[in-house]
PDB file of C-alpha atoms and ligand atoms in Angstrom:
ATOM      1  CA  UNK A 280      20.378   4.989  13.072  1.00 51.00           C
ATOM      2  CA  UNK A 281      18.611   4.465  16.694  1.00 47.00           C
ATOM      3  CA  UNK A 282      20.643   3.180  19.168  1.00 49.00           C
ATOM      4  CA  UNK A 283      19.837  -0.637  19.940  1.00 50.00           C
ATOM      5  CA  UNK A 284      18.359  -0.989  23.508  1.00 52.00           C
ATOM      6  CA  UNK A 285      15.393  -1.841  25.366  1.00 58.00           C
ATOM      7  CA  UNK A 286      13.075  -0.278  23.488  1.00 92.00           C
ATOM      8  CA  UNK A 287      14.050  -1.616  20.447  1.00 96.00           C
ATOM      9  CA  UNK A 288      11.343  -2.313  18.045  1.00 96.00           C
ATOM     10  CA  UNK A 289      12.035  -2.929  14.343  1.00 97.00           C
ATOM     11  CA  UNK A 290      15.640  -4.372  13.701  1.00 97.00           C
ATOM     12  CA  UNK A 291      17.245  -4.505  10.003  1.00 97.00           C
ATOM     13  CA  UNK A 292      20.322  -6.180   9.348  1.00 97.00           C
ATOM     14  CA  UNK A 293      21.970  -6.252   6.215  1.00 97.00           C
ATOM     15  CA  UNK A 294      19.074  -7.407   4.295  1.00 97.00           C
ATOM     16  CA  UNK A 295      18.760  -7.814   0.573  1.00 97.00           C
ATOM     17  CA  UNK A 296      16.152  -8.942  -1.851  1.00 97.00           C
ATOM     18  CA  UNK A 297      16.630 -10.507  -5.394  1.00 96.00           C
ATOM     19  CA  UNK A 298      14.001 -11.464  -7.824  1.00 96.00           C
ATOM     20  CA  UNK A 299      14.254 -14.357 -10.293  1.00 93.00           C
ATOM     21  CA  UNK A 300      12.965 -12.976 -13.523  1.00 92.00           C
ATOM     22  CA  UNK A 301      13.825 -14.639 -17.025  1.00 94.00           C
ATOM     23  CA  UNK A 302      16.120 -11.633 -18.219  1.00 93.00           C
ATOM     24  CA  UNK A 303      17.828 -13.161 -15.008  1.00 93.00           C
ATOM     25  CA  UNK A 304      17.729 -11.938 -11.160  1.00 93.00           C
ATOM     26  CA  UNK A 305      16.791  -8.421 -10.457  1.00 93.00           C
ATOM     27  CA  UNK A 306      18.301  -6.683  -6.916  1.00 95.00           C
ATOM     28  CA  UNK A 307      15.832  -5.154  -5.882  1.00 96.00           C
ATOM     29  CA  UNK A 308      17.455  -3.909  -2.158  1.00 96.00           C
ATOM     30  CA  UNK A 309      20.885  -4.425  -1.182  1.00 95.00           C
ATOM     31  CA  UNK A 310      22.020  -4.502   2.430  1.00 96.00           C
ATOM     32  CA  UNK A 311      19.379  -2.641   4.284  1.00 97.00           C
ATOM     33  CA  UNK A 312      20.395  -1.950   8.090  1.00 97.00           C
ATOM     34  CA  UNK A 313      18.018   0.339  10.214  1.00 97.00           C
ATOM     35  CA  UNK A 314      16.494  -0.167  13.703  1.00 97.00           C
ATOM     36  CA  UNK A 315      13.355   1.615  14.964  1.00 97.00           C
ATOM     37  CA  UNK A 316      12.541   2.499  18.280  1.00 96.00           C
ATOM     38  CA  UNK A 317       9.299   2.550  19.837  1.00 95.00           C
ATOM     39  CA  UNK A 318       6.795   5.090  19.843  1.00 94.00           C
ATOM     40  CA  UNK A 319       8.920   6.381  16.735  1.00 96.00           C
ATOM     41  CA  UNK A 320       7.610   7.768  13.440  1.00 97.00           C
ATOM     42  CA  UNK A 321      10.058   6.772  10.520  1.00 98.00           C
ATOM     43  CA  UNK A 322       9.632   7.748   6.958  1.00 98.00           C
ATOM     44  CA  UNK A 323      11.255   5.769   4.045  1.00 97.00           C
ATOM     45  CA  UNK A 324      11.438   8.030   0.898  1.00 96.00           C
ATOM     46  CA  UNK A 325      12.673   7.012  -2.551  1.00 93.00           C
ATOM     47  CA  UNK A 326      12.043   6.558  -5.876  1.00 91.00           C
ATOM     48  CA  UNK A 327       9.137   4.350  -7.373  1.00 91.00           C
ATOM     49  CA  UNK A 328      10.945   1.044  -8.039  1.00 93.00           C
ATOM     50  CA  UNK A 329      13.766   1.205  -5.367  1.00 94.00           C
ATOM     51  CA  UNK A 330      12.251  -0.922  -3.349  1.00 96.00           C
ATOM     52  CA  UNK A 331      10.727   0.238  -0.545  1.00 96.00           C
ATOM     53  CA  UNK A 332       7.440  -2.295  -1.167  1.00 95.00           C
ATOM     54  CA  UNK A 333       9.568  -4.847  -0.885  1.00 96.00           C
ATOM     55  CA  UNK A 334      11.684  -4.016   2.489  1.00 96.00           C
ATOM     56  CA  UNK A 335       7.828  -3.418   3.953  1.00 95.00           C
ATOM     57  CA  UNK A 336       6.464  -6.879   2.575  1.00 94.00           C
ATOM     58  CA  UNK A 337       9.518  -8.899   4.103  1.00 94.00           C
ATOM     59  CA  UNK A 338       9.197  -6.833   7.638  1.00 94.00           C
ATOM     60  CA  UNK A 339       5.469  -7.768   7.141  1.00 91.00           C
ATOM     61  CA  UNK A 340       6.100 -11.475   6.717  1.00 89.00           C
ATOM     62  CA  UNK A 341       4.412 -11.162   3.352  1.00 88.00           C
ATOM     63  CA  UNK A 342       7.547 -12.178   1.538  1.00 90.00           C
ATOM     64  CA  UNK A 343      11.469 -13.433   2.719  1.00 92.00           C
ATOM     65  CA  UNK A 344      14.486 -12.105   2.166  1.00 94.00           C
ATOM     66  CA  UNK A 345      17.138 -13.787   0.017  1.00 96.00           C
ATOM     67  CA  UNK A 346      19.756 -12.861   2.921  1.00 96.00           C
ATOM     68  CA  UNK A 347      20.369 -10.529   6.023  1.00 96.00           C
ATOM     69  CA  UNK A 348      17.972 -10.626   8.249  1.00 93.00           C
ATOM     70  CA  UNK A 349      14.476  -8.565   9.787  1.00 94.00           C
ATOM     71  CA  UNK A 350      13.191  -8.676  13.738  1.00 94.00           C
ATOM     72  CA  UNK A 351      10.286  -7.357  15.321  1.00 94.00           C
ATOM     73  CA  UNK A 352      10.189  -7.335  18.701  1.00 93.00           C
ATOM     74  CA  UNK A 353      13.505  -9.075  19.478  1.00 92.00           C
ATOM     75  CA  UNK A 354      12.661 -12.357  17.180  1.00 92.00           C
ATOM     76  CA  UNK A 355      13.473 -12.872  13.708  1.00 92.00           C
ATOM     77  CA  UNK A 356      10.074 -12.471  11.034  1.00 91.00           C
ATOM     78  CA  UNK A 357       9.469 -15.550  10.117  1.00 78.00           C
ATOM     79  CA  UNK A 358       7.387 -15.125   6.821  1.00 71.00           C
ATOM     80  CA  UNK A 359       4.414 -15.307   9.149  1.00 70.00           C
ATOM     81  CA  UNK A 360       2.253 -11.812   9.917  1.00 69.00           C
ATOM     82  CA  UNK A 361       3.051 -11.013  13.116  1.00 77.00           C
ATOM     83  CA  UNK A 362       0.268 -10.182  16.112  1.00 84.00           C
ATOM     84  CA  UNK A 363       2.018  -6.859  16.929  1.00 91.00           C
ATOM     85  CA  UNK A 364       2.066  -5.425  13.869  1.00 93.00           C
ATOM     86  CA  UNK A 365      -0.702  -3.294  11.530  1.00 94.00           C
ATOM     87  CA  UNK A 366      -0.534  -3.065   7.890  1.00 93.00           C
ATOM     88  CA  UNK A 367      -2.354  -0.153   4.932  1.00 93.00           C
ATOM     89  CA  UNK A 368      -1.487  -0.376   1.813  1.00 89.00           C
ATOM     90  CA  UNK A 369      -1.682   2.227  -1.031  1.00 87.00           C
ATOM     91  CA  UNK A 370      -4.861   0.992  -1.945  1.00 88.00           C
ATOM     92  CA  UNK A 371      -7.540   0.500   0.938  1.00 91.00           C
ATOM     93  CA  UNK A 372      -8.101  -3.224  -0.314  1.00 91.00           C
ATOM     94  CA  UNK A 373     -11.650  -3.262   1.363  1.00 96.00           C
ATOM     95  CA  UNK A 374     -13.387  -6.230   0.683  1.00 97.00           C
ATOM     96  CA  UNK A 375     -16.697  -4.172  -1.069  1.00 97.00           C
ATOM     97  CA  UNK A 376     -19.033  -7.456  -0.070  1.00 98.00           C
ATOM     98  CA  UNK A 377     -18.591  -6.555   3.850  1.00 98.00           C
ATOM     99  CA  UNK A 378     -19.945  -3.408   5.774  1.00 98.00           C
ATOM    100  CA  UNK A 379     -17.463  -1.464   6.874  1.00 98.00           C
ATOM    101  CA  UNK A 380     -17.540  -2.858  10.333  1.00 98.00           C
ATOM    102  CA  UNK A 381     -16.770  -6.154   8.866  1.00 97.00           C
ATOM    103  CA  UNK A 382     -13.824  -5.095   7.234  1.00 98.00           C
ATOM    104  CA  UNK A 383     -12.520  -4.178  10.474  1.00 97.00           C
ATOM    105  CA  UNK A 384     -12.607  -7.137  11.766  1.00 97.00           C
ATOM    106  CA  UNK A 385     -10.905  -8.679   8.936  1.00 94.00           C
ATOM    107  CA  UNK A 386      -7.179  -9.182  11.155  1.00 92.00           C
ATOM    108  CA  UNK A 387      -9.668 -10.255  13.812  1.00 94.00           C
ATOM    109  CA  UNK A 388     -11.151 -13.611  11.883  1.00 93.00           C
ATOM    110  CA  UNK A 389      -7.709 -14.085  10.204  1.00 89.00           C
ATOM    111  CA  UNK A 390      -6.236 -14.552  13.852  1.00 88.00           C
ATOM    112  CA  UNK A 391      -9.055 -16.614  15.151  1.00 90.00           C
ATOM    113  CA  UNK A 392      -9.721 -14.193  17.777  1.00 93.00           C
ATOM    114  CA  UNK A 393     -13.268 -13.258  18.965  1.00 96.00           C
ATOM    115  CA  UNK A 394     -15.052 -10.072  17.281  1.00 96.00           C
ATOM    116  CA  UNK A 395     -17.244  -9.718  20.331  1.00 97.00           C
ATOM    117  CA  UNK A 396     -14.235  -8.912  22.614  1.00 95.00           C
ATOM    118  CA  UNK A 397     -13.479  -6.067  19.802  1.00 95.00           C
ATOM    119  CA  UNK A 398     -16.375  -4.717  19.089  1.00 96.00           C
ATOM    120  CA  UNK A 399     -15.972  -1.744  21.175  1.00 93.00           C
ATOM    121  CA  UNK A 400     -12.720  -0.899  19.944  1.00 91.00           C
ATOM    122  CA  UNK A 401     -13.793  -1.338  16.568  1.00 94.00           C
ATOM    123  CA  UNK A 402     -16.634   1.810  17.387  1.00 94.00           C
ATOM    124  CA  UNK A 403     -13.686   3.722  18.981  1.00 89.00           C
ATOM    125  CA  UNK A 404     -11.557   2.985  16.535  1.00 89.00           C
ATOM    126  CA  UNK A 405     -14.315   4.624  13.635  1.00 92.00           C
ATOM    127  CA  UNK A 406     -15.253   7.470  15.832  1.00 88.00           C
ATOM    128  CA  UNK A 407     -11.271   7.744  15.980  1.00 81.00           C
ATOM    129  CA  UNK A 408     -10.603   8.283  12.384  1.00 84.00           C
ATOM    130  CA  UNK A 409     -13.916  10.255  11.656  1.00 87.00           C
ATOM    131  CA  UNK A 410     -16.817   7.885  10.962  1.00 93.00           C
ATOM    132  CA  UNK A 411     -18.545   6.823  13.795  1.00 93.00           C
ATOM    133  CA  UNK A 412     -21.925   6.970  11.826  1.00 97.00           C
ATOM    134  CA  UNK A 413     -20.335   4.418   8.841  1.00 98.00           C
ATOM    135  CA  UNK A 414     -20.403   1.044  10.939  1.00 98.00           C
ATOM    136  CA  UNK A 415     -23.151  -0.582   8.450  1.00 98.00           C
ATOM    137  CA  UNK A 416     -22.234   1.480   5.106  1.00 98.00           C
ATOM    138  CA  UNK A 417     -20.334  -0.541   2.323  1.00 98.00           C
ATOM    139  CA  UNK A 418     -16.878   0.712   0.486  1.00 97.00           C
ATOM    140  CA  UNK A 419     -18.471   1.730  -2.620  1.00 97.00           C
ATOM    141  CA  UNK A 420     -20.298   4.622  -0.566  1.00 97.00           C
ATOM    142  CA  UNK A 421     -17.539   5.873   0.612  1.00 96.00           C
ATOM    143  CA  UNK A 422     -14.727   7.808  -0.765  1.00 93.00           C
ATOM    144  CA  UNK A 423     -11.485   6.876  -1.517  1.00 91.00           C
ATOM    145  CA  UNK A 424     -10.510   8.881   1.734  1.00 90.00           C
ATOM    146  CA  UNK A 425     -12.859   7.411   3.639  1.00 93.00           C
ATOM    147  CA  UNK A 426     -12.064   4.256   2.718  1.00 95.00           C
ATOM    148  CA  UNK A 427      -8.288   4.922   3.207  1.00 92.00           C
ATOM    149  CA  UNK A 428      -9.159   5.776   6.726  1.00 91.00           C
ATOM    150  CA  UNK A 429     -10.971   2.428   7.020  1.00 95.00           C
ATOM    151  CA  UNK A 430      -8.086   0.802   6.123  1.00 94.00           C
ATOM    152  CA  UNK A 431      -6.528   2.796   8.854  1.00 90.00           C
ATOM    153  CA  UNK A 432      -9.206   1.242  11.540  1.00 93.00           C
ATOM    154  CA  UNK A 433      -8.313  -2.388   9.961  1.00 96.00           C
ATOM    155  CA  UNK A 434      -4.785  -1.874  10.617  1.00 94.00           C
ATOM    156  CA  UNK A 435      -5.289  -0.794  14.664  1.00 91.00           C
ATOM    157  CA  UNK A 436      -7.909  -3.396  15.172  1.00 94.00           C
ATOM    158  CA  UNK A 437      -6.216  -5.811  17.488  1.00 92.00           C
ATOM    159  CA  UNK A 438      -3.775  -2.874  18.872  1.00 89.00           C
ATOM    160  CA  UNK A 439      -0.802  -3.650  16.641  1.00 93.00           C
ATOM    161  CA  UNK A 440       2.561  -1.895  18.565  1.00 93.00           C
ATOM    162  CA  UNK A 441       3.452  -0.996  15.256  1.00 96.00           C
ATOM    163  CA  UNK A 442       1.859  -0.105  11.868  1.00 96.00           C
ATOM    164  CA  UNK A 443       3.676  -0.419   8.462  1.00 96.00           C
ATOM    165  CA  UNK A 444       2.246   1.933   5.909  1.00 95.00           C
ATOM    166  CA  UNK A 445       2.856   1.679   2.134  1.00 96.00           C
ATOM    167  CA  UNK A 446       2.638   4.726   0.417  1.00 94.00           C
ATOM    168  CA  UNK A 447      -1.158   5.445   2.384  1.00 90.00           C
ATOM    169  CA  UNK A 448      -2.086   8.192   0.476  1.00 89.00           C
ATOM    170  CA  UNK A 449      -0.758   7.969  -2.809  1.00 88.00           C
ATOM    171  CA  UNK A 450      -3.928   7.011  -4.590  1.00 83.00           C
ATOM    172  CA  UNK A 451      -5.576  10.610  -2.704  1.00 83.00           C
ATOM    173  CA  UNK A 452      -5.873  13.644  -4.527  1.00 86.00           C
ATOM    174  CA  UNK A 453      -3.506  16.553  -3.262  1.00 88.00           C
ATOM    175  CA  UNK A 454      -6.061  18.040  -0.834  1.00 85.00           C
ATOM    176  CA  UNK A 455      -7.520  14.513   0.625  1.00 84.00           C
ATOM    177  CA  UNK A 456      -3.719  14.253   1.218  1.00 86.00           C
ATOM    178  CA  UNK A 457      -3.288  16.682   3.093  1.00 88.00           C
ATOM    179  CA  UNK A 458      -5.942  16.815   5.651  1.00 85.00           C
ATOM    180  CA  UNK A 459      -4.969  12.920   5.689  1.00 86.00           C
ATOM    181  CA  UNK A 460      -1.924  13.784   6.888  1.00 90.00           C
ATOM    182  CA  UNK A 461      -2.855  16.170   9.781  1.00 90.00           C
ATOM    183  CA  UNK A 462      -5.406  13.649  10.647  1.00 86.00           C
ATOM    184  CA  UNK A 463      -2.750  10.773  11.064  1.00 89.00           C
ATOM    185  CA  UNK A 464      -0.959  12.737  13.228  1.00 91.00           C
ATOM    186  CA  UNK A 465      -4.105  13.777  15.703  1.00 87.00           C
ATOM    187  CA  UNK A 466      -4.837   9.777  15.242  1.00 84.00           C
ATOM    188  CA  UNK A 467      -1.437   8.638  16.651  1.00 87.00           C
ATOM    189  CA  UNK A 468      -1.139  11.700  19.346  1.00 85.00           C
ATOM    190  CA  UNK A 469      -3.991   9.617  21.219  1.00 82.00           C
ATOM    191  CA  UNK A 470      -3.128   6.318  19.781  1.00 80.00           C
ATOM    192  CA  UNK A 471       0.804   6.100  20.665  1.00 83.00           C
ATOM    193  CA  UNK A 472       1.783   3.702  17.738  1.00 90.00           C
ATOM    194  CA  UNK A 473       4.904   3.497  16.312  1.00 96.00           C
ATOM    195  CA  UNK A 474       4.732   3.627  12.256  1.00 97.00           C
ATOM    196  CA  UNK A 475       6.990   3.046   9.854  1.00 98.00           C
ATOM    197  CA  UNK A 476       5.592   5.181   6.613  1.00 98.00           C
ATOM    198  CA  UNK A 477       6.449   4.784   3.175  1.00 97.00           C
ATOM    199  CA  UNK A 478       6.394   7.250   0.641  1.00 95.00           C
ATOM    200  CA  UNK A 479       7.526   8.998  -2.501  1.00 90.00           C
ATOM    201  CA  UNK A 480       6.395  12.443  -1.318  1.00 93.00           C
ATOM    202  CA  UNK A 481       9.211  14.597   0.275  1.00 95.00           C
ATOM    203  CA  UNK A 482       6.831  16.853   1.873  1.00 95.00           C
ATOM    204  CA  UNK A 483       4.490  14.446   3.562  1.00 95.00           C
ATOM    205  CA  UNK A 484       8.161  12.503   4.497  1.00 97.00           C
ATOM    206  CA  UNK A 485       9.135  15.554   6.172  1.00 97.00           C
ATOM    207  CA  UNK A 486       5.573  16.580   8.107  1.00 97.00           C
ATOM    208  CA  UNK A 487       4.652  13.060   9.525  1.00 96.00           C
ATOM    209  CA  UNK A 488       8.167  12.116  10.539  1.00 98.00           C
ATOM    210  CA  UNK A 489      10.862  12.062  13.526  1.00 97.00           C
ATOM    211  CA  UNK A 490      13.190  10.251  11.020  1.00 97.00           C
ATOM    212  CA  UNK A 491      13.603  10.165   7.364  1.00 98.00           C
ATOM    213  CA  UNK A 492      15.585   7.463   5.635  1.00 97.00           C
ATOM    214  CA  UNK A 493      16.306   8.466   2.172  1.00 96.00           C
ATOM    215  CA  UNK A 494      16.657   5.687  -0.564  1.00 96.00           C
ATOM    216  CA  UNK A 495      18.618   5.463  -3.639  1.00 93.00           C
ATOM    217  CA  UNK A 496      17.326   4.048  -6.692  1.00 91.00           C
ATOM    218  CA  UNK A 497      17.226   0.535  -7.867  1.00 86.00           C
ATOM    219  CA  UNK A 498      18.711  -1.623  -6.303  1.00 90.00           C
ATOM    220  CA  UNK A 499      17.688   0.435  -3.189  1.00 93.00           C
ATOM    221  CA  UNK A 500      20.059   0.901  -0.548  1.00 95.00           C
ATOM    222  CA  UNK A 501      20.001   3.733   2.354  1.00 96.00           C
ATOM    223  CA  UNK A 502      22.196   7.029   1.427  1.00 95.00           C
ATOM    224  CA  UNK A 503      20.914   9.238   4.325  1.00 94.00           C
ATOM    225  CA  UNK A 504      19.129   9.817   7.257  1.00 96.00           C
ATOM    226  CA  UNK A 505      17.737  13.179   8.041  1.00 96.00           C
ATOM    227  CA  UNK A 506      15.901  13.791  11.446  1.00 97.00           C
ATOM    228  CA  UNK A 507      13.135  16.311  11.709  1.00 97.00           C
ATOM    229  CA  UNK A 508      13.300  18.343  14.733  1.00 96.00           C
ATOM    230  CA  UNK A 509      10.164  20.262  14.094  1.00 95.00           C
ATOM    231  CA  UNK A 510       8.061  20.337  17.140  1.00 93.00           C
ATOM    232  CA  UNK A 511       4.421  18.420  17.344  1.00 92.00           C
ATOM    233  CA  UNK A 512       1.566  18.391  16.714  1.00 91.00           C
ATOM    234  CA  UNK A 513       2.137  20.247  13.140  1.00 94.00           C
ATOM    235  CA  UNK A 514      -0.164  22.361  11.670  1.00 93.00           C
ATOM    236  CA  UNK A 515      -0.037  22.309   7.820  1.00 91.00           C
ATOM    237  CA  UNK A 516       1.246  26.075   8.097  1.00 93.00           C
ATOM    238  CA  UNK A 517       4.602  24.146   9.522  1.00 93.00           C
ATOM    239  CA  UNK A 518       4.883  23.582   5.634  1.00 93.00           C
ATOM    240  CA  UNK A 519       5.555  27.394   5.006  1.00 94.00           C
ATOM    241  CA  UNK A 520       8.520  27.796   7.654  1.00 96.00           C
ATOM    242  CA  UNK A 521      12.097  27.845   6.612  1.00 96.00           C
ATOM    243  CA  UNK A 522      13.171  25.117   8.407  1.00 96.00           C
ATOM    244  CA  UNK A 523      10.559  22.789   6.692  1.00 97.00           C
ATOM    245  CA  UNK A 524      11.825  23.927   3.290  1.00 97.00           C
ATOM    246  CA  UNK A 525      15.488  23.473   4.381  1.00 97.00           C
ATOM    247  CA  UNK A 526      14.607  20.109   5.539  1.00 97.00           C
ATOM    248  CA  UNK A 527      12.953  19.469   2.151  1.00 96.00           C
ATOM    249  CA  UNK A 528      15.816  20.987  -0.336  1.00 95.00           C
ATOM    250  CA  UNK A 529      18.234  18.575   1.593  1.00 95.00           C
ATOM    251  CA  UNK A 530      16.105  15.541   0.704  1.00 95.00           C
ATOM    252  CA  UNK A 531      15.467  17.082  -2.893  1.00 95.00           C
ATOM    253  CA  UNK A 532      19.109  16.911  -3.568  1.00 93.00           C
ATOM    254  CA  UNK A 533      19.534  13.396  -2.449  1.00 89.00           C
ATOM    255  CA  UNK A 534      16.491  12.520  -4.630  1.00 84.00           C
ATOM    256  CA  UNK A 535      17.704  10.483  -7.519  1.00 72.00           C
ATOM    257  CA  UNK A 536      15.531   8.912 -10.120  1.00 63.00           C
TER     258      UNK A 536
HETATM  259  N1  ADP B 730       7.512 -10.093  -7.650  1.00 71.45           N
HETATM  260  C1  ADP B 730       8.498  -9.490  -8.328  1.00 71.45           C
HETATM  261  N2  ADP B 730       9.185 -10.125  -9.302  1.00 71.45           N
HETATM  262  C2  ADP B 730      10.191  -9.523  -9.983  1.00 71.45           C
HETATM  263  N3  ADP B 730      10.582  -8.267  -9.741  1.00 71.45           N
HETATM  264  C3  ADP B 730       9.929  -7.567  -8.803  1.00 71.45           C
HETATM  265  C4  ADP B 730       8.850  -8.129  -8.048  1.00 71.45           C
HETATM  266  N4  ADP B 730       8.397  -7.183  -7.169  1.00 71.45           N
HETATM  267  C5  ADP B 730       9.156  -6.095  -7.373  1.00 71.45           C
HETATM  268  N5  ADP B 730      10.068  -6.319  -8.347  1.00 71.45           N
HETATM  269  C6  ADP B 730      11.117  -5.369  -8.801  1.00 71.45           C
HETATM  270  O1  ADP B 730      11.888  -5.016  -7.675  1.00 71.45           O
HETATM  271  C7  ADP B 730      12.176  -3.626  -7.684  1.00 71.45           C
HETATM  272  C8  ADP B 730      11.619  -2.971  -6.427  1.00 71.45           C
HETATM  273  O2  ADP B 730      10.182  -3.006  -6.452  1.00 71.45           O
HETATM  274  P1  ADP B 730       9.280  -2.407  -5.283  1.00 71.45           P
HETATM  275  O3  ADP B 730       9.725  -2.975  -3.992  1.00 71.45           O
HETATM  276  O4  ADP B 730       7.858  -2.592  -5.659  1.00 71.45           O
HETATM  277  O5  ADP B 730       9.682  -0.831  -5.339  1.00 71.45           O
HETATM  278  P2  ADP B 730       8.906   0.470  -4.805  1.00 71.45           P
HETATM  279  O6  ADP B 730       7.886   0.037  -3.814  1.00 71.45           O
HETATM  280  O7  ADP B 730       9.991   1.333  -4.217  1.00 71.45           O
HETATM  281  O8  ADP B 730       8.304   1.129  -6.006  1.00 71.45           O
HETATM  282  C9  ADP B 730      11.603  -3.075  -8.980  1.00 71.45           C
HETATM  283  O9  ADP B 730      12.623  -3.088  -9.941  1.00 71.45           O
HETATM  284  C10 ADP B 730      10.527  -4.076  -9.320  1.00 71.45           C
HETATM  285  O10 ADP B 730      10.307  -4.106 -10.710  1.00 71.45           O
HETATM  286 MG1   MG B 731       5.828   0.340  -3.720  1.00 71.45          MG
END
């Protein structure tokens, strides 16, 4: 785990989660612990239904935890979305009744700030993940990558320190993936965010990373940590090296359904 200090970011302590269902209560994690520091890329990789939804909605004030406890920053999340932080989901969840510049803005009017002192950004921030010429388009002309890296834009609108990701590109064919992924990478070599990424994908874990923190299945709980040394920026060709598939077969044997 990162070492606590200054530039402490993200702080998990012993956090777990259980549903009330009528079979009775379902754990869905049990006792989390992980810190981020910033400027760090962490991965969270595990099987669908261990969890890792559920650690990102608490740290994204979306839901509470049933005990332990989540910071940002220093302070406790207090069910509220916090300023400093970005969200995408695995689904772009455009609104397809606003442009695409109006979705942008969507964390703007939802924190009462003005659009007019973001309006710039918002153009940097399109030309930034490839479509400066979309401003006025709506989703359904796009495609589901493009709309993915609207979603993107929406997430770094008001200059979030960090940006949780939920499985990004799992609705993306293979491909789309892909060049996503190399595009990320370019995005956050200029942009400087920290990210904590969630997905299922041991590849993509192991290419977008500094960290990987491997889950186990239901209820989820951290077995390993596995740090990527490979040197930046990647090219997809970093795929085809030894190292990368050494780094993979480790996670592949940790990988439990
Ligand atoms: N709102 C909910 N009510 C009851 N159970 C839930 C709810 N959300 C998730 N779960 C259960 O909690 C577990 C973890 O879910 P989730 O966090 O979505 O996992 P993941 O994102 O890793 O697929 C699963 O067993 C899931 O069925
Ligand atoms: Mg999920």
């Amino acid at each position: 785990m990162a070492a606590a200090g200054a530039s402490e970011i993200l702080r998990v302590d012993d956090m777990s989660v259980v549903y009330p269902s009528s079979r009775g209560p379902i754990s869905a994690v049990s006792n989390l612990s992980m810190s981020m520091n910033a400027g760090e890329f962490v991965s969270i990789l595990g099987p669908s239904g261990c969890g890792k939804s559920t650690l990102l909605n608490v740290l994204a004030g979306l839901q509470k935890a049933s005990s332990g406890q989540a910071s940002l920053f220093g302070k406790p999340v207090d069910g509220q979305p916090h300023r400093n932080i970005g969200i995408v989901f695995q689904q772009a969840r455009l609104l397809p009744w606003l442009t695409v510049l109006e979705n942008i803005f969507i964390p703007i009017d939802a924190m009462r700030l003005k659009r007019a002192d973001y309006l710039d950004r918002a153009h940097a921030l399109l030309k930034l993940v490839g479509l400066p010429k979309f401003a006025k388009h709506y989703p359904d002309e796009l495609s589901g990558g493009m709309q993915q890296r609207v979603g993107l834009a929406r997430s770094m609108i008001h200059d979030p320190k960090l940006i949780l990701m939920d499985e990004p590109f799992a609705a993306l064919d293979a491909m789309t993936r892909e060049r996503m992924s190399v595009e990320l990478q370019e995005i956050l070599g200029k942009s400087k965010q920290s990210v904590l990424f969630i997905t299922h994908s041991i590849p993509e874990a192991v290419f977008l990373s500094d960290r990987v923190l491997m889950m186990s299945s239901s209820p989820g709980r951290f077995i390993e940590e596995v740090h990527v040394p490979l040197k930046r920026p990647r090219a997809l060709d970093a795929m085809a090296s030894g190292e990368f598939a050494e780094l993979c077969g480790r996670l592949r044997k940790l990988y439990k359904h």
